[in-house]
Coordinates of C-alpha atoms in Angstrom, one line a residue:
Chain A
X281 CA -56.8 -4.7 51.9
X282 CA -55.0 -4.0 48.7
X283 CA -53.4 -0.7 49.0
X284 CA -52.3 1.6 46.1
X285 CA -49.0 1.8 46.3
X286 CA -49.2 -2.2 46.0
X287 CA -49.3 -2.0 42.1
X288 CA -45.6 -1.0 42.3
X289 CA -45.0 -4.6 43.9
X290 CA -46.6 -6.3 40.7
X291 CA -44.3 -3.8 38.6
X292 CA -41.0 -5.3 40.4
X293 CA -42.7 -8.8 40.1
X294 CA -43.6 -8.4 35.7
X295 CA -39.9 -6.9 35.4
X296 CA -38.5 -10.0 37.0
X297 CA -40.7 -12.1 34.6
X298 CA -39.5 -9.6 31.3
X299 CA -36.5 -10.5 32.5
X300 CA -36.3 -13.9 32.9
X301 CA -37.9 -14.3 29.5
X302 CA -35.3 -12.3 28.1
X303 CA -32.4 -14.3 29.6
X304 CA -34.3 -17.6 28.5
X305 CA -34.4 -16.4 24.8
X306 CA -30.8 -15.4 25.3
X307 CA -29.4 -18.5 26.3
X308 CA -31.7 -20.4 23.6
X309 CA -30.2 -17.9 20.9
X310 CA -26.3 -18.7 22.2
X311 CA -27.3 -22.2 21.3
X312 CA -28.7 -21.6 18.3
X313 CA -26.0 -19.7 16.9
X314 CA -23.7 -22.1 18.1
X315 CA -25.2 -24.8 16.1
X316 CA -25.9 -23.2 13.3
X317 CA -22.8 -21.4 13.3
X318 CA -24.7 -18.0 12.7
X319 CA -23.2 -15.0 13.4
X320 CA -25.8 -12.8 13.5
X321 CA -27.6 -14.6 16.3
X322 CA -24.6 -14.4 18.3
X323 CA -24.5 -10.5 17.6
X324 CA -28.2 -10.6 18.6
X325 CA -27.6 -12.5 21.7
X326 CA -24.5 -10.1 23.1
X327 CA -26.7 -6.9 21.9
X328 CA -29.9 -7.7 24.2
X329 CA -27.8 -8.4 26.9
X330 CA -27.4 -4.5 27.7
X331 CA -31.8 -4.4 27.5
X332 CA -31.3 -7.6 30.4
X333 CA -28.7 -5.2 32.7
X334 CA -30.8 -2.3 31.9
X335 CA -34.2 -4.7 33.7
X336 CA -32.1 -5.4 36.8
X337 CA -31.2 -1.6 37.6
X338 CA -34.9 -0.7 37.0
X339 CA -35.4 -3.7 39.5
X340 CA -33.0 -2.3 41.6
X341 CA -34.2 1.1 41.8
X342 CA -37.7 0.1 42.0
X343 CA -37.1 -2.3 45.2
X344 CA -35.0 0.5 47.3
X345 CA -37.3 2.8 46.5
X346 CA -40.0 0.6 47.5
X347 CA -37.7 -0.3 50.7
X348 CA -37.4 3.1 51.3
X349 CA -41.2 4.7 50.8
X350 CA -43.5 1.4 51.2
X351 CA -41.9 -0.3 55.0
X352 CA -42.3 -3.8 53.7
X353 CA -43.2 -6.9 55.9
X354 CA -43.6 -10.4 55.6
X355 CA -43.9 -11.6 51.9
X356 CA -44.0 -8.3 50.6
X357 CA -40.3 -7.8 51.8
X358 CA -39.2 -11.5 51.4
X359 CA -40.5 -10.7 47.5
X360 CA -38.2 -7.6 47.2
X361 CA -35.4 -9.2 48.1
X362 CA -35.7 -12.5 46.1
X363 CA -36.3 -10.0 43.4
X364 CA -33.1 -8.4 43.9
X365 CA -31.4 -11.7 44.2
X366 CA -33.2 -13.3 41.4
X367 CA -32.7 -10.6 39.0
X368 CA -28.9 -10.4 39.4
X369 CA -28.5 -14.2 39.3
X370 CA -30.7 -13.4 35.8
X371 CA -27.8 -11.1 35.0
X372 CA -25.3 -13.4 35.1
X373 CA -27.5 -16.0 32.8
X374 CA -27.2 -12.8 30.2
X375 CA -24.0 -12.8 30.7
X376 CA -23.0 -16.0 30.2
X377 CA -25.3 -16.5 27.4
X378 CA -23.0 -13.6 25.8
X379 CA -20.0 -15.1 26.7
X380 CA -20.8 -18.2 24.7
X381 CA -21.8 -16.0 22.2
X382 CA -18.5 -14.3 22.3
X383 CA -16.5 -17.5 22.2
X384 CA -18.8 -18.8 19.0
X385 CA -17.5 -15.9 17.2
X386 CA -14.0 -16.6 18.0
X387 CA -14.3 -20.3 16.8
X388 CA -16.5 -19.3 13.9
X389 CA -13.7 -16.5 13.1
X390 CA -10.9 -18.9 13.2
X391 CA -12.4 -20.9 10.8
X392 CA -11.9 -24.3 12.1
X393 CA -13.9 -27.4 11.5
X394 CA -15.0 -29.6 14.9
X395 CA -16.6 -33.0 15.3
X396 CA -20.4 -32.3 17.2
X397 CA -20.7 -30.3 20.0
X398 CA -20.4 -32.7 22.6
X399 CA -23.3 -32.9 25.3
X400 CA -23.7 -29.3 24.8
X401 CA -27.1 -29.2 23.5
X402 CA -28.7 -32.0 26.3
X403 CA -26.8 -29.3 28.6
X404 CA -28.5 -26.1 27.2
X405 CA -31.7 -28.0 27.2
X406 CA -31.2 -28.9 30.8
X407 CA -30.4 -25.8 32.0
X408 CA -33.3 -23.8 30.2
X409 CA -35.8 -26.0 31.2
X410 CA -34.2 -25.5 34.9
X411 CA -34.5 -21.8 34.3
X412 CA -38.2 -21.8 33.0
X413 CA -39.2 -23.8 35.8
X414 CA -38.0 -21.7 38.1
X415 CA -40.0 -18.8 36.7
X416 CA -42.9 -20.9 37.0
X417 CA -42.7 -21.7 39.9
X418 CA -42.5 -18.2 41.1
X419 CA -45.2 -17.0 38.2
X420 CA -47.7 -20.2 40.2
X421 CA -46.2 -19.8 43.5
X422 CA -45.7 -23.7 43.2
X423 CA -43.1 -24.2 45.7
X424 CA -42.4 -28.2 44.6
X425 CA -41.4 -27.2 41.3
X426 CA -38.6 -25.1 42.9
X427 CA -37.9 -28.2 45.2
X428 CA -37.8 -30.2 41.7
X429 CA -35.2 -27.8 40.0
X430 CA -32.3 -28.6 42.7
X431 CA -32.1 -32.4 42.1
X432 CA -31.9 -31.6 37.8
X433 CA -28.7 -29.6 38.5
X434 CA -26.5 -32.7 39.4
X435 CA -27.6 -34.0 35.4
X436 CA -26.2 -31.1 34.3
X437 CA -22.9 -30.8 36.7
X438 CA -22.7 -34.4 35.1
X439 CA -23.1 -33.7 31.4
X440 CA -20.2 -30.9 32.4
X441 CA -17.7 -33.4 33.3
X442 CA -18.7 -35.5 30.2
X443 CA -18.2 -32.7 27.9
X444 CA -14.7 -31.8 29.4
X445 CA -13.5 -35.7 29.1
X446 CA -14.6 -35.6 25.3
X447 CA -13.4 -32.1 24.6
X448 CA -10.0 -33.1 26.3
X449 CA -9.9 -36.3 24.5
X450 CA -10.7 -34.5 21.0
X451 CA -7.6 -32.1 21.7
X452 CA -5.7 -35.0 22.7
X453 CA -6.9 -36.7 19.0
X454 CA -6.0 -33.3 17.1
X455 CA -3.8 -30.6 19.0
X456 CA -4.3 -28.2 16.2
X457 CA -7.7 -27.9 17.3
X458 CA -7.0 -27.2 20.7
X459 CA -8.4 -23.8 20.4
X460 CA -11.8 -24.8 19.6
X461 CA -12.2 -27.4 21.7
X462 CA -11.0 -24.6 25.0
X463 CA -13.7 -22.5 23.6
X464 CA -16.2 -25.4 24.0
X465 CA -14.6 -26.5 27.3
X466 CA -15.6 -22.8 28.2
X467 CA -18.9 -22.7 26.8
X468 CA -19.9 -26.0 28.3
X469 CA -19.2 -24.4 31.6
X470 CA -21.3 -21.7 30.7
X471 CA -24.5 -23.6 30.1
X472 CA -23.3 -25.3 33.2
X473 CA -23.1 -22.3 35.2
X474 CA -26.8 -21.4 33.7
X475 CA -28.3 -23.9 35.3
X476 CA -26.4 -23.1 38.6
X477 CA -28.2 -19.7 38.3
X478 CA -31.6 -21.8 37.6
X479 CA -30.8 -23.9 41.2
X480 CA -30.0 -19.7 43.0
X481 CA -33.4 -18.8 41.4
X482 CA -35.6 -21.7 42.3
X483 CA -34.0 -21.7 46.3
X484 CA -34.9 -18.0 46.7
X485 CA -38.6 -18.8 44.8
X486 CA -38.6 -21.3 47.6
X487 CA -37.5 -19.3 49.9
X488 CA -40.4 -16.2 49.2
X489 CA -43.2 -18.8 49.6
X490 CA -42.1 -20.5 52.6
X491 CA -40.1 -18.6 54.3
X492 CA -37.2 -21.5 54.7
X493 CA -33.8 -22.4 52.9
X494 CA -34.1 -25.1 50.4
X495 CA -30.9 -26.9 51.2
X496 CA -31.7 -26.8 55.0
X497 CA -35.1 -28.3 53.8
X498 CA -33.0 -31.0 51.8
X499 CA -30.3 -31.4 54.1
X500 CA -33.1 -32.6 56.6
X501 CA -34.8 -34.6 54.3
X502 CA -31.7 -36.2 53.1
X503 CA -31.0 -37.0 57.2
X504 CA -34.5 -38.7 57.5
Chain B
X124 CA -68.0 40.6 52.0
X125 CA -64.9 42.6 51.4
X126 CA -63.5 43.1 48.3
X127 CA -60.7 41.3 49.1
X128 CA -62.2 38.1 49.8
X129 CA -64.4 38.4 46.9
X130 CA -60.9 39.1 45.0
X131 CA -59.7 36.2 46.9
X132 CA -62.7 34.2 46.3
X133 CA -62.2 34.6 42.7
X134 CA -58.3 33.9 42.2
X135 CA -58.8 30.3 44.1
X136 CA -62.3 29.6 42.3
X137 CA -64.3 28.8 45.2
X138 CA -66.9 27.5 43.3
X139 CA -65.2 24.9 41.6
X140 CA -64.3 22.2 44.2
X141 CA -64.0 19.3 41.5
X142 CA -61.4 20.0 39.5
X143 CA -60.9 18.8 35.7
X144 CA -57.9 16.6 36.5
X145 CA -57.1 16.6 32.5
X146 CA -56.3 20.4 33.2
X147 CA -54.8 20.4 36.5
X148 CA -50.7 22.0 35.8
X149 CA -49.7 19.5 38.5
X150 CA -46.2 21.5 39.3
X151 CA -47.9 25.0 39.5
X152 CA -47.3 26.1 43.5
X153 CA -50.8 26.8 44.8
X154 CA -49.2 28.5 47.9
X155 CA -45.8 30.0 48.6
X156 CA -44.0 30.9 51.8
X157 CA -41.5 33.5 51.6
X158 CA -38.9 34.7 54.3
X159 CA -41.4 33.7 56.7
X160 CA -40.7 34.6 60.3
X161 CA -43.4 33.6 63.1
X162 CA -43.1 33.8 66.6
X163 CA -45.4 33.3 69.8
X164 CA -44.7 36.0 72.2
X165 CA -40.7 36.3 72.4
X166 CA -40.2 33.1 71.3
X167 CA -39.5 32.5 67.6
X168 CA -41.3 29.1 66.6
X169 CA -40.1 29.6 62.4
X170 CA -37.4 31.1 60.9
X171 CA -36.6 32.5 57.3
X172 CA -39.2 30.0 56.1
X173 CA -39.6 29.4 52.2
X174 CA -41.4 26.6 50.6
X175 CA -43.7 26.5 47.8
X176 CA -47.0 24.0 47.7
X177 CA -47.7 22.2 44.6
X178 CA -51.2 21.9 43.3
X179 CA -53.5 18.9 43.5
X180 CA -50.1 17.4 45.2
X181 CA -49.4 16.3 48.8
X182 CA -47.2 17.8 51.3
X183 CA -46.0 16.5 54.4
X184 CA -44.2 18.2 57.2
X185 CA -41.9 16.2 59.4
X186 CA -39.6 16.8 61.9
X187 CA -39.4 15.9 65.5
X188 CA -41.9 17.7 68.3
X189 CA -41.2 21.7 68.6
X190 CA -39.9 21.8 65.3
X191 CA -42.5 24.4 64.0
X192 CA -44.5 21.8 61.8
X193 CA -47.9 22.3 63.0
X194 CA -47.2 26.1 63.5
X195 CA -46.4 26.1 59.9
X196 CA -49.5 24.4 58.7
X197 CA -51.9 26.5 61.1
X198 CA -50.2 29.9 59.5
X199 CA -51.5 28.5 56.2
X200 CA -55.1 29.2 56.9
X201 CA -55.0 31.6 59.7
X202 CA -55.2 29.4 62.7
X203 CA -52.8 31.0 64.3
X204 CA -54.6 34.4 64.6
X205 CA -56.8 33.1 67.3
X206 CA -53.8 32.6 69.8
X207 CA -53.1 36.2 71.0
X208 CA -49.2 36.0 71.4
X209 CA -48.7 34.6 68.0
X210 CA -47.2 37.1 65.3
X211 CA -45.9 36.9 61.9
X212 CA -42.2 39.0 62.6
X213 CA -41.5 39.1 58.2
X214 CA -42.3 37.8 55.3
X215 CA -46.0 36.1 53.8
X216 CA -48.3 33.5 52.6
X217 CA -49.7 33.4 49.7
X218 CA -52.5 31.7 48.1
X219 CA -52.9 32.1 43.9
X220 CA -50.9 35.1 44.3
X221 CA -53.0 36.6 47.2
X222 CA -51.0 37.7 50.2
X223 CA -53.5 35.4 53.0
X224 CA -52.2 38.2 55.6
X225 CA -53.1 41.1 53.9
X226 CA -55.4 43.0 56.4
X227 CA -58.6 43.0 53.8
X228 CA -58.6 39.4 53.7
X229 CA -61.4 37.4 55.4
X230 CA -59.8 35.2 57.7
X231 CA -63.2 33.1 57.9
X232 CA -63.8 32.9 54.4
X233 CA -60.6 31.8 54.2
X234 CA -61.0 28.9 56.0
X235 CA -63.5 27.8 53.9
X236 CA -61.4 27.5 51.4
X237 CA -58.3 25.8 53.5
X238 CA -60.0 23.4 55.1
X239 CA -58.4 21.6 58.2
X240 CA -58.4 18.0 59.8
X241 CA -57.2 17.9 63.2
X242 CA -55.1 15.3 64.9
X243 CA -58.4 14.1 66.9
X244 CA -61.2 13.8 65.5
X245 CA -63.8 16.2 66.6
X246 CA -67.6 15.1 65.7
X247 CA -70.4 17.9 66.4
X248 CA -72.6 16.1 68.8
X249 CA -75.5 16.1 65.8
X250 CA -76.5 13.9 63.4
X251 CA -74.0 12.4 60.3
X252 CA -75.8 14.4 57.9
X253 CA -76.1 17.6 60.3
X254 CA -72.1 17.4 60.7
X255 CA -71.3 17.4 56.7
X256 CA -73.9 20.3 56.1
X257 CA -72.7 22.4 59.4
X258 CA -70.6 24.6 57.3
X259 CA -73.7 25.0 54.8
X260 CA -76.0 25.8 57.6
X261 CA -73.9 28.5 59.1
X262 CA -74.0 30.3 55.5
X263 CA -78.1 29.7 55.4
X264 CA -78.3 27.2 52.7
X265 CA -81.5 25.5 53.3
X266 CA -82.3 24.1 50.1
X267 CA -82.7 20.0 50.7
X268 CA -81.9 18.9 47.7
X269 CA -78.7 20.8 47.8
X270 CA -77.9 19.6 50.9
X271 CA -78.3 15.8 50.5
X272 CA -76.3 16.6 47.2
X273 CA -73.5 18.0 49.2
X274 CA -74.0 14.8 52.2
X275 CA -73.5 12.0 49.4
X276 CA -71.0 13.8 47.5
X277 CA -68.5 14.3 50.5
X278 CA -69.7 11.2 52.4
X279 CA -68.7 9.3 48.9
X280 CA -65.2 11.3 48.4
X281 CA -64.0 10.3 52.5
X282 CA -64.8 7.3 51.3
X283 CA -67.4 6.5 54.4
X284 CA -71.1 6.7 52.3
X285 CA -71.2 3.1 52.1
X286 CA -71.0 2.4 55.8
X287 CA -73.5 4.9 56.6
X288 CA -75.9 5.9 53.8
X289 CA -78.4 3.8 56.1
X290 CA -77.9 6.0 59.3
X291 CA -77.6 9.2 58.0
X292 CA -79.4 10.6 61.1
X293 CA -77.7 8.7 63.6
X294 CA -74.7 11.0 65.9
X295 CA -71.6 11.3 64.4
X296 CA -70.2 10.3 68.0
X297 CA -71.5 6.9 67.6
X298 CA -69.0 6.4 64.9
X299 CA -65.5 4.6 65.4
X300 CA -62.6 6.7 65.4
X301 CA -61.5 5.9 61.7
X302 CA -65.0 6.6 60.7
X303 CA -65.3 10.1 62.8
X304 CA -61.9 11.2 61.1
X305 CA -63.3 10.4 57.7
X306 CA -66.6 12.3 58.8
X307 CA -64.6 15.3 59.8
X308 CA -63.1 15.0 56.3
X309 CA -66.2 14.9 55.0
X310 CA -67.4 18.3 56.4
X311 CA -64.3 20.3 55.3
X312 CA -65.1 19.3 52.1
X313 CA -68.3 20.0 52.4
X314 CA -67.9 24.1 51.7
X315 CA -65.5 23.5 48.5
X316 CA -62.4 24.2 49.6
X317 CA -59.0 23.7 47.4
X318 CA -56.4 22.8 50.0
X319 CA -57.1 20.3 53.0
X320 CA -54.7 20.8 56.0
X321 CA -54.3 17.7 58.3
X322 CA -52.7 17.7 61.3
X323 CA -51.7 13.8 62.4
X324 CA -54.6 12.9 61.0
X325 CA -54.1 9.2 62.1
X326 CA -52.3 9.6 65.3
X327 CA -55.4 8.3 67.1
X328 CA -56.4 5.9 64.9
X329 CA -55.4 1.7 64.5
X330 CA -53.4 0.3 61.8
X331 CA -56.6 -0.7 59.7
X332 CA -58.6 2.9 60.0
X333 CA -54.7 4.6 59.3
X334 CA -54.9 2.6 55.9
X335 CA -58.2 3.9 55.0
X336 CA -57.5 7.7 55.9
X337 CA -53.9 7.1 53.7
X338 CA -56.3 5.1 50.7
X339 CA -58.2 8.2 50.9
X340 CA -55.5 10.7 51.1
X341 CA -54.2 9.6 47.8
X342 CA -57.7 9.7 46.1
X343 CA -58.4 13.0 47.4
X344 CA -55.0 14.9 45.5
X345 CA -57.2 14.5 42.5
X346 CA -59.6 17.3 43.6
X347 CA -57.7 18.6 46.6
X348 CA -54.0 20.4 47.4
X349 CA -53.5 18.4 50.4
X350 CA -50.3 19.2 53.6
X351 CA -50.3 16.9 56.2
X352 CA -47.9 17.1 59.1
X353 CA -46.9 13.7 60.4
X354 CA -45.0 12.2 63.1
X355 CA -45.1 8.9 61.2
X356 CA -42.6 9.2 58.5
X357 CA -43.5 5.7 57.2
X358 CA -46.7 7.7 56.3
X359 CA -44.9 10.6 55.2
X360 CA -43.1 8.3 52.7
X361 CA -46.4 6.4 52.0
X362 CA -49.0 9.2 51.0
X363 CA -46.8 12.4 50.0
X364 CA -45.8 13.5 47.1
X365 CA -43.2 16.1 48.5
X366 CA -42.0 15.7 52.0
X367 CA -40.4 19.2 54.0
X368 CA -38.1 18.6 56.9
X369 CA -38.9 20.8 60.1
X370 CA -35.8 21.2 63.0
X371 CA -36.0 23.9 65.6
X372 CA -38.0 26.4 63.2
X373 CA -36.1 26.0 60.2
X374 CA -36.8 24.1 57.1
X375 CA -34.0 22.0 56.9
X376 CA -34.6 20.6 53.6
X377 CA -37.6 20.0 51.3
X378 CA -38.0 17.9 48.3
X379 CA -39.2 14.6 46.4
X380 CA -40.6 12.4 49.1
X381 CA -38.5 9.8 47.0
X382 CA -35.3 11.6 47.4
X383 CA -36.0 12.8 51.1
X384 CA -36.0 9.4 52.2
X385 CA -34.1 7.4 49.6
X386 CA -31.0 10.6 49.4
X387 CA -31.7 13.3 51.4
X388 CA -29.1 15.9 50.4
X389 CA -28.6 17.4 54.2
X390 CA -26.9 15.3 57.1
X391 CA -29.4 16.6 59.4
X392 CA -32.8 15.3 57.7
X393 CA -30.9 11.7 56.8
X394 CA -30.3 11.1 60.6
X395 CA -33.5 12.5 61.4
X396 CA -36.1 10.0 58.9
X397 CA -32.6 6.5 59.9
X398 CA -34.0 7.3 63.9
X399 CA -30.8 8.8 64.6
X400 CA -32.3 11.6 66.4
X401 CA -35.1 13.3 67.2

């Protein structure tokens, strides 16, 4: 029996999705300006990210007053929590996305030519299609694409180390440059770190449809 | 009829018991309680009660037993007058305005108006359609057509004319408990009032009936001022719009259901709806 106050659970559920679009297009934008050295994207990019903190208060509010009014059970409850969970580990995609935004400014400021980006973009690639998968697996309550995501976010821990040997190596090659090539250090960590946020999202996804813990789930299988 | 109730009658437009919901002012207090003292015999049961009732919203009283809750609600239609000790030491209720005490109201007529749902439901041993049309009967409406009007209308808004359209003039006792309660909704709306009082009107009823009186609680504030007083604050928090705190006779605190139980500004009513006491 579908109750009336349920309509406020689909509300937390589409703000979750707004925001996980929004953090997508973010991190797709840091890219971009990245590559194309844009400023204005990178504006763009560290200006939405107050609309993304804005979504997870909402989300917030919304789930302790649910909490508070609705006495949640079951899925209902496992939902609000993930949501909670979910939507800060969102927050911090934002965030990062603005904090390689921040750091393209700096190298596009100093004015400084750089040999390629590295792994970078196989990296943000990586990591975005970890993070969209994760939303889709919570939009099709497909739990195996969540179990999917978690084995994707070695590739990326290992395009990470890549990136760091070549950025060292490129410092090592030109010390004047060792500025940009921090800035890419940092920003490679970033993407990295997005796709860490991908893995917290798809284990709570998991977690909402089955009621288990992903890496206990792969810890056993690993065992057998 | 005396003037007063026909005064009465027109200030809280009996005849209009569907309300244009466009033109409902949804903040406008249909009833306010004022320095309101009550007491049964020597014994206060309310103290220095104020509290005003929004329209076409829903109330609930909550507070732990003895707290004055049900006294409250049974003052708001006269109820009370039928227990001999009971007095009203100070202050009033009104009603669009209209003091409910004054002495040229018509307590009956105004019970028409106030409707009331008791804790257990309470069938007439008749017929389903007899038990929606009692209140008709009693004021010697005999026209059929008006009456099945008035069945399917009110059967329809408790939400029970689909289960029993078929069986009109089978005894309302042969209905489950869920069912009767809705019946017994059914006939207070049934004269037209404008405020439904229910008094734990799930109490007796499972988990799957308590959903369907709750569905129907929050269909019903389109057409109806509904209080209910509740020792389930999960349903408090579920179906009102404003909740009132009740402890030893005084209103301890009343306000947004969503701030009652998500910030309660008193102590006392945050330990009450945490289980802390009471």
């Amino acid at each position: 029996m579908e109750r009336y106050f349920h309509e406020e659970l689909e509300a937390v559920r589409s703000h979750l999705m707004e925001m996980g679009e929004r953090a997508v297009e973010s991190a797709n934008l840091a890219l971009r300006a990245l590559e194309q050295r844009d400023l204005d994207i990178a504006d763009s990019v560290i200006e939405g990210d107050d609309i993304i903190d804005a979504i997870e208060t909402r989300i917030d509010e919304e789930v302790a007053r649910y909490i508070s009014l609705r006495a949640p059970v079951a899925k209902d409850l496992r939902l609000l929590f993930v949501a909670v969970k979910a939507s800060h580990d969102l927050e911090r995609v934002g965030d990062e996305a603005t904090s390689i935004a921040k750091r393209t400014k700096k190298i596009l400021a100093s004015n400084e030519t750089y040999r390629g980006l590295g792994r970078v973009p196989d990296m943000c690639e990586l990591a975005i299609s970890m993070l969209k998968e994760a939303l889709l697996s919570f939009i099709q309550e497909e739990e195996d694409i969540a179990h999917q995501i978690i084995r994707r976010d070695k590739e990326v821990d290992a395009l990470n180390r890549e990136n760091f040997k070549e950025f060292v190596e490129l410092m090592k090659d030109d010390p004047s440059k060792v500025d940009v090539y921090a800035e890419m250090i940092f920003i490679s960590k970033s993407f990295e770190r997005i796709a860490d946020h991908a893995k917290n999202i798809s284990e709570e996804v998991y977690f909402l449809l089955t009621s288990q813990s992903l890496k206990q789930v792969i810890k056993e299988e690993t065992k057998s | 009829m005396s003037l007063v109730s026909l005064r009465l009658q027109k200030e809280i437009k009996m005849d209009t018991p569907a309300v244009d919901s466009q033109r409902v002012d949804r903040n406008r207090p249909l009833i306010r309680i004022s320095d309101f003292d009550f007491s049964y015999g020597d014994k206060q049961a309310l103290f220095d009660i104020n509290m005003d009732i929004a329209e076409h919203k829903v109330t609930a009283f909550i507070g732990p037993s003895g707290c004055g809750k049900s006294t409250l609600l049974r003052c708001l239609n006269r109820m009370n007058d039928l227990i001999e000790s009971a007095r009203i030491n100070r202050g009033k209720v009104e009603v669009n305005g209209v003091d409910i005490y004054d002495e040229r109201v018509d307590a009956t007529e105004l019970r028409k108006r106030i409707g009331m749902v008791f804790q257990k439901s309470n069938p007439f041993p008749k017929s389903i359609y007899e038990n929606v049309i009692y209140g008709l009967r009693i004021q010697g409406i005999k026209k059929k057509s008006q009456l099945d009007e008035t069945v399917e209308r009110c059967l329809k808004g408790a939400a029970l004319w689909e289960e029993v359209k078929d069986r009109l003039d089978t005894s309302g006792l042969s209905l489950s408990g869920g069912q009767q309660q809705r019946l017994c909704i059914a006939r207070a709306m049934a004269v037209g009032p404008e405020v439904l009082l229910m008094d734990e009107p799930c109490s007796a009823l499972d988990p799957v009936a308590t959903a369907k009186i709750e569905e129907l609680i929050h269909e019903l504030k389109n057409d109806y001022t509904i209080v209910i007083v509740t020792h389930n604050m999960q349903q408090a928090a579920r179906v009102s719009d404003q909740t009132a705190f009740f402890y030893m006779g005084n209103l301890i605190e009343m306000n947004a259901t969503d701030q009652i139980f998500m910030s309660p500004d008193k102590e006392q009513t945050e330990a009450y709806i945490s289980g802390r006491f009471g």
